[in-house]
Amino acid sequence: MVMAAAQGFWQGKRVLLTGHTGFKGAWLSLWLQRRGAVLTGVSLAPSTQPNLFELAKVEQGMTSTFCDIRDAQGLARIVREARPEVVLHLAAQALVRPGYQDPVGTYASNIMGTVHLLDALRGLDSARVAVMVTTDKVYRNHETVYPYREDDPLGGHDPYSASKAASEIVISSYRDAFLAAQGVAVASARAGNVIGGGDWSADRLIPDAVRAWQSGQVLDIRRPLAIRPWQHVLSSLAAYLTLAERLWTQPELASAYNFGPLTHEAATVREVVELARHAYGAGSVHYETASQGPHEAGLLSLEIAKARDVLGVSPKWGLTETVNRTMAWYRAHHDGGFARDLCEAEIAQYEE
């Protein structure tokens, strides 16, 4: 009954989704199309080959626009033309290691891109809800067993994490200074590491594993003991959708929310790799004994009690099922399955 009500909520809603050509954005585009949203996507062209956006023909059933969110005037024009009621902001430079390689571009996309979008909503009478997606890495991470809560201090050692922490301050400022008084409920969503079929990004664990194993190569793992809050991509997207639905009727809930697995399900990179290798049925792995490359956090976990208590959001699939489903998706696609059909089937299963 809850899922049916949610599907009814999105029917005919004008939705602006930034980052629709990315991994999460492509999945979310398909889900919103399934729920009947009038969807406009704003993003750069897909950054990898292959990519889920093209393979699943995500542009069908939506208005797809390529625009750099660093282009304030271009983005504002698209926002005005779309007249969205709900905004879901996923566009970002979303990887830690590329942030080291291009810190200026990372800060420009993640901070000023967020500024440009929020500023485009000022004075836009159609807007009611904005869910701004950041990351679990916004916290000042002391790498202790303590799971971070929404009111813990923000910080960031690397440019990606710091840029996302700074964007949280921007989001809060625009909400308090402009948009709340205008009647727009603005919240930030801090999601843990997501995995699922259709991701081909570089420097992500599962895509690296699939590329290596499909080509008969050895998967090299830099930091096998690093602990992260892993979750299925649909768990995070379901949380974003639920947050937007609740903000529509209860704008007073607008604030920051953590979305991730139950605390005890945070797992090491090695544990995830071994689950993936078992599910895939083959594959060689080499685990480094010393850290390689620039600094990355060794331990990060989230407390999701607020999302559970306030929004009723908790992950549907645990880690083992998440990894099994992910590797089954890649297997099915490699065997000739149509990416859109695979995604829609998995969304339907999540909605059951």
JSON list of C-alpha atoms in Angstrom, two decimals, residues 13 103 159 166 168 173 222 233 297:
[
{"chain": "A", "resi": 13, "resn": "LYS", "atom": "CA", "xyz": [4.85, 15.50, -11.16]},
{"chain": "A", "resi": 103, "resn": "PRO", "atom": "CA", "xyz": [40.79, 19.65, -7.24]},
{"chain": "A", "resi": 159, "resn": "PRO", "atom": "CA", "xyz": [39.14, 17.52, -2.27]},
{"chain": "A", "resi": 166, "resn": "ALA", "atom": "CA", "xyz": [31.25, 22.63, 1.79]},
{"chain": "A", "resi": 168, "resn": "GLU", "atom": "CA", "xyz": [26.32, 20.93, 2.80]},
{"chain": "A", "resi": 173, "resn": "SER", "atom": "CA", "xyz": [22.46, 28.49, 3.88]},
{"chain": "A", "resi": 222, "resn": "ARG", "atom": "CA", "xyz": [44.71, -1.28, -2.81]},
{"chain": "A", "resi": 233, "resn": "VAL", "atom": "CA", "xyz": [21.83, 1.49, -5.46]},
{"chain": "A", "resi": 297, "resn": "ALA", "atom": "CA", "xyz": [39.76, 6.89, 4.86]}
]
